[in-house]
Amino acid sequence: MSALISPPAPSGAVGRLLRSRLAAALATPHTVDRYLERFNPMWAAHEVRARIVSVHRETAGQDTAPVATLTLQPTSTWRGHRAGQHVLVGVELPGSAKRLTRAFSISSAASAPGEQITLTIRAHDEGQVSSYLVREAQPGTILHLSQAQGEFTLVESPATPTNNHLLFITGGSGITPAMSMVRTLLRDGYDGRAGRKVTFLHFARSPEDQIFAEELAGIAAADNDVTVHLRHGDQVFSEFELRRLVPDHRNTDTWLCGPAGLVDLVRDAYTDGEGELSPRLRMEFFKPAVARTAQPGETVEGEVSFTRSGKSAAATGASLLEQAEELGLKPEFGCRMGICFSCTRTKTAGTVRNVLTGEESSLPDEEIRICVTSAAGDCHIDL
Amino acid sequence: MTATVTEHDEKYHGLTAEQIEKLGEELDAIRQRVIADLGETDAAYLRKVVTTQRKLEIAGRALFYLPVVGWVPAVACLSVSKILDNMEIGHNVMHGQYDFLGDPAFNSRMFDWDTVCPGEQWKYSHNYIHHTFTNIVGKDRDVGYGILRMDPEQKWHPYYLGNPLYAFLLMTFFEWGVALHDLEVENIVSGKRKLADNKPLYPGLMRKIRKQALKDYVLFPALTGPLFPLTFAGNAVANLVRNVWAFNIIFCGHFPAGVASFSEEETENETRGHWYLRQMLGSANIKGSKLMHVMSGNLSHQIEHHLFPDLPARRYPEIAGEVQEICERYGLPYNTGRLSQQLFSVFRKIVRYSFPGGTAKVSPVRGPGSVTEDSLAA
């Protein structure tokens, strides 16, 4: 069954019926979606899935990672998004059939329920999901989505009765949520005549690596009171320059999204003499702390953090279950030999080793059996 | 049964500690190889089975609208659907066999099956208790399900004269037996467990029973209007067919003649190799066609399942030859037979142990003499 010619997801009366308590009771112990998905991946009563409509190459990425914009048609269950929000995207990688889930910002303007959205993604070298989506994904591919989430959103709109100056500071692919905000403002009729300025300051590695270059040039050239400052290569962020562009930046609503280095510099610029960070600065970054992996045979170095309980200890090579118990935690367990899955927990970040197979893994948000898993570097366990 | 497993020179089921360790390594290697090969074919297979099951279920529910001619095919479709849901899908998914896919629909922590036993509770008594303490009398509650006497080590009592009757009732109401299994009623009677220990289990159990009963005995029959009694009866028969089939497959997996049981003392300080050995000696297979394997959730390969409970069950047939070959090399039994043979063997046991005494038929372990260094090096 081709997803391209499939009928639209059931909505209206059919949708209401499928979401009813009667339908849920008839489908028990499974959910209605577990039946619908067998017949058409774009039919859903509760979950959100999306079909890739088109893939547009943004940068060629000769020296750096390529970037592409994916246009997605979500199922009718999509509730829409506010500018600046992100979605979790689940992808079944060909060859392994494993579904991996990652967060990506939405780059298109705020959407209404069921409306198309775009994701603009950079193919990171180690990122299996981003590489697949940028390099291999084809129109027609079905992705699993979450509803939009995140509070890094635009509160202003052309209709908002304020004359706040808005400032966006972004680096690399951190431009996407800010782009969604600017696109939303312009689409909804923002023209600068209300006396509100928008300043967009963006850092890219090189002019070739600049995403949305043409559109940004268009926005900058138009008479709309949006000023765009693009900085490339060695032109790193400086407080001096920021003060020149936006003298009262600490009292300006600012959205910051970019790599760790940029975030650190901007944070310093928004911290006053007494060490107080300006409440006007909003930040977003997705990348979890990168953990170092122990080489085979090397003694494990790293810290095991049980994030829910707030306890941590140096990795000893013992199983994570034993390490948790040594710290006085009482996680659920069963067989203690990896067969019963009672002790399954989520590793949110870091590197672990399966003691049965010796296999190491650094995937974020991975389910692991803590009785047969040990730390192979820093790691965070949801326990 | 006096051998202690810690002493090196003493043999355990005909093997030295060293040989048992080697056995474990060989089995670990098989496991490794299969894990490294898991991927799209396993996902595609599971999805195909699920799609077939969903279609059969929908067809079954729909056929009840055709009075007279539709009833028998409706019951047939629904019975097969429930069997697939419980065995090839539910049992296996809830073992974590498909957790590697990362698909919440097939995640062991989220899946629940079409029986009155809540998946959550079953996973404790089955995945943990039964699969960890397989055939250890006094620990593995699947030995007789707390109702039957299936082993000479279980002390006889006049109550057990009803063994065949209890077995028949357990077969008929199998899903209810499985659901109530976690309440450990026999341990409460004997004072090993307090009634209060069951309190946390009641809400989940009641919720599941209510949902299952509402669906099969109220809503779907009501939706067929005047055909309510026929649909009601059809759903009950489908549940019954599933119960009878599941009971028989499961009893053939652990109770035919020649399957060994173990005591708590001899299994103290077990190594991984010993655990593997116990799984091999404590399980039995059923020979049959591919259809028979699918319909049994590949539990017809109970030996392979007990060695590798978290590997996708569809892989068991492909490794069965190797496991059997290992058994032969180590002089161990590989208990297998046709369904009729295994069923008869189980039936005989149920009847025999309703009376006092009975001896554990010594498993045909060929013993140390037949296992040579040469054969192990093969």
Short mmCIF file of C-alpha atoms in Angstrom, two decimals, chain A residues 110-263:
data_model
loop_
_atom_site.label_atom_id
_atom_site.label_comp_id
_atom_site.label_asym_id
_atom_site.label_seq_id
_atom_site.Cartn_x
_atom_site.Cartn_y
_atom_site.Cartn_z
CA ALA A 110 3.56 28.02 13.85
CA SER A 111 1.15 25.36 12.59
CA ALA A 112 -2.51 24.57 13.13
CA PRO A 113 -3.81 21.01 13.77
CA GLY A 114 -3.09 18.69 10.86
CA GLU A 115 -0.97 21.26 8.98
CA GLN A 116 2.32 20.52 7.27
CA ILE A 117 5.55 21.40 9.09
CA THR A 118 9.21 21.46 8.16
CA LEU A 119 12.28 20.21 9.98
CA THR A 120 15.70 21.53 9.03
CA ILE A 121 18.34 19.03 10.01
CA ARG A 122 22.12 18.89 9.91
CA ALA A 123 23.59 15.44 9.25
CA HIS A 124 25.99 14.97 12.15
CA ASP A 125 28.77 12.46 11.58
CA GLU A 126 27.86 10.33 14.60
CA GLY A 127 24.15 11.01 14.33
CA GLN A 128 22.54 7.95 12.76
CA VAL A 129 19.12 9.57 12.72
CA SER A 130 20.15 12.96 11.35
CA SER A 131 22.37 11.31 8.72
CA TYR A 132 19.56 9.05 7.61
CA LEU A 133 17.01 11.85 7.42
CA VAL A 134 19.30 14.20 5.47
CA ARG A 135 21.05 11.72 3.19
CA GLU A 136 18.66 8.82 2.66
CA ALA A 137 15.08 9.59 3.59
CA GLN A 138 12.77 9.75 0.57
CA PRO A 139 9.37 11.32 0.04
CA GLY A 140 6.78 8.80 1.22
CA THR A 141 8.79 7.61 4.22
CA ILE A 142 6.73 7.44 7.40
CA LEU A 143 8.13 8.94 10.60
CA HIS A 144 6.82 8.67 14.15
CA LEU A 145 6.26 12.02 15.84
CA SER A 146 5.47 13.28 19.29
CA GLN A 147 3.22 16.27 19.72
CA ALA A 148 5.15 19.55 19.71
CA GLN A 149 6.85 20.24 23.00
CA GLY A 150 9.09 22.80 24.69
CA GLU A 151 8.74 26.22 26.25
CA PHE A 152 11.37 27.96 24.12
CA THR A 153 8.61 29.75 22.27
CA LEU A 154 7.66 33.10 20.88
CA VAL A 155 5.29 34.98 23.14
CA GLU A 156 5.00 37.98 20.85
CA SER A 157 2.76 38.23 17.82
CA PRO A 158 1.80 41.07 15.47
CA ALA A 159 -1.33 41.38 17.57
CA THR A 160 0.50 41.62 20.90
CA PRO A 161 0.02 45.15 22.27
CA THR A 162 3.64 45.72 23.27
CA ASN A 163 6.58 47.41 21.64
CA ASN A 164 9.24 45.01 22.86
CA HIS A 165 12.45 44.70 20.96
CA LEU A 166 13.12 41.02 20.12
CA LEU A 167 16.61 39.59 19.79
CA PHE A 168 17.61 36.19 18.40
CA ILE A 169 21.16 34.93 18.83
CA THR A 170 21.79 31.62 17.13
CA GLY A 171 24.66 29.45 15.99
CA GLY A 172 24.78 26.67 13.38
CA SER A 173 21.60 24.61 13.24
CA GLY A 174 20.38 26.45 16.34
CA ILE A 175 18.89 28.84 13.82
CA THR A 176 15.84 26.61 13.26
CA PRO A 177 13.63 27.60 16.24
CA ALA A 178 14.47 31.29 15.72
CA MET A 179 13.66 30.93 12.04
CA SER A 180 10.28 29.48 12.97
CA MET A 181 9.63 32.52 15.16
CA VAL A 182 10.66 35.09 12.54
CA ARG A 183 8.67 33.27 9.86
CA THR A 184 5.64 33.25 12.14
CA LEU A 185 5.92 36.98 12.80
CA LEU A 186 6.28 37.84 9.13
CA ARG A 187 3.53 35.47 8.03
CA ASP A 188 1.13 36.89 10.56
CA GLY A 189 1.62 40.44 9.33
CA TYR A 190 4.54 41.81 11.31
CA ASP A 191 5.88 44.83 9.43
CA GLY A 192 7.78 46.82 12.00
CA ARG A 193 5.40 49.76 11.92
CA ALA A 194 4.36 49.13 15.50
CA GLY A 195 7.80 50.35 16.48
CA ARG A 196 9.06 46.92 17.49
CA LYS A 197 12.45 45.95 16.27
CA VAL A 198 13.66 42.43 15.62
CA THR A 199 17.38 41.75 15.60
CA PHE A 200 18.64 38.42 14.27
CA LEU A 201 22.30 37.65 14.99
CA HIS A 202 23.50 34.37 13.56
CA PHE A 203 26.88 32.61 13.51
CA ALA A 204 27.77 30.08 10.82
CA ARG A 205 31.04 28.33 10.04
CA SER A 206 31.23 29.71 6.52
CA PRO A 207 29.03 31.41 3.90
CA GLU A 208 28.64 28.00 2.20
CA ASP A 209 27.46 26.56 5.46
CA GLN A 210 24.82 29.24 5.96
CA ILE A 211 21.31 27.79 6.12
CA PHE A 212 18.42 29.84 4.73
CA ALA A 213 20.89 32.34 3.18
CA GLU A 214 18.54 33.53 0.44
CA GLU A 215 15.52 33.86 2.67
CA LEU A 216 17.52 35.76 5.29
CA ALA A 217 18.85 38.12 2.61
CA GLY A 218 15.27 38.71 1.49
CA ILE A 219 14.12 39.42 5.02
CA ALA A 220 17.05 41.78 5.60
CA ALA A 221 16.38 43.69 2.37
CA ALA A 222 12.64 44.08 2.91
CA ASP A 223 11.25 47.11 4.73
CA ASN A 224 10.09 45.30 7.83
CA ASP A 225 12.30 46.49 10.69
CA VAL A 226 13.96 43.11 10.96
CA THR A 227 17.73 43.45 10.92
CA VAL A 228 19.81 40.41 10.15
CA HIS A 229 23.47 40.16 11.08
CA LEU A 230 25.27 37.12 9.75
CA ARG A 231 28.73 36.27 11.07
CA HIS A 232 30.93 33.66 9.42
CA GLY A 233 34.12 31.79 10.26
CA ASP A 234 36.35 33.56 12.76
CA GLN A 235 33.77 36.20 13.63
CA VAL A 236 32.89 34.82 17.02
CA PHE A 237 30.41 36.35 19.40
CA SER A 238 31.64 39.27 21.50
CA GLU A 239 29.86 41.27 24.15
CA PHE A 240 31.39 44.40 22.72
CA GLU A 241 29.72 43.87 19.38
CA LEU A 242 26.42 42.91 20.97
CA ARG A 243 26.45 46.13 23.00
CA ARG A 244 26.97 48.05 19.75
CA LEU A 245 24.03 46.26 18.03
CA VAL A 246 21.66 46.15 20.99
CA PRO A 247 22.87 48.56 23.70
CA ASP A 248 20.35 47.44 26.30
CA HIS A 249 20.60 43.72 25.51
CA ARG A 250 20.28 42.57 29.15
CA ASN A 251 16.83 44.13 29.23
CA THR A 252 15.81 42.84 25.80
CA ASP A 253 13.80 39.64 25.28
CA THR A 254 16.41 37.32 23.84
CA TRP A 255 16.20 33.79 22.42
CA LEU A 256 19.51 31.95 22.32
CA CYS A 257 20.09 28.60 20.61
CA GLY A 258 23.42 27.24 19.48
CA PRO A 259 26.50 25.18 20.35
CA ALA A 260 27.94 25.11 23.88
CA GLY A 261 30.74 27.62 23.14
CA LEU A 262 28.33 30.27 21.90
CA VAL A 263 25.93 29.63 24.76
#
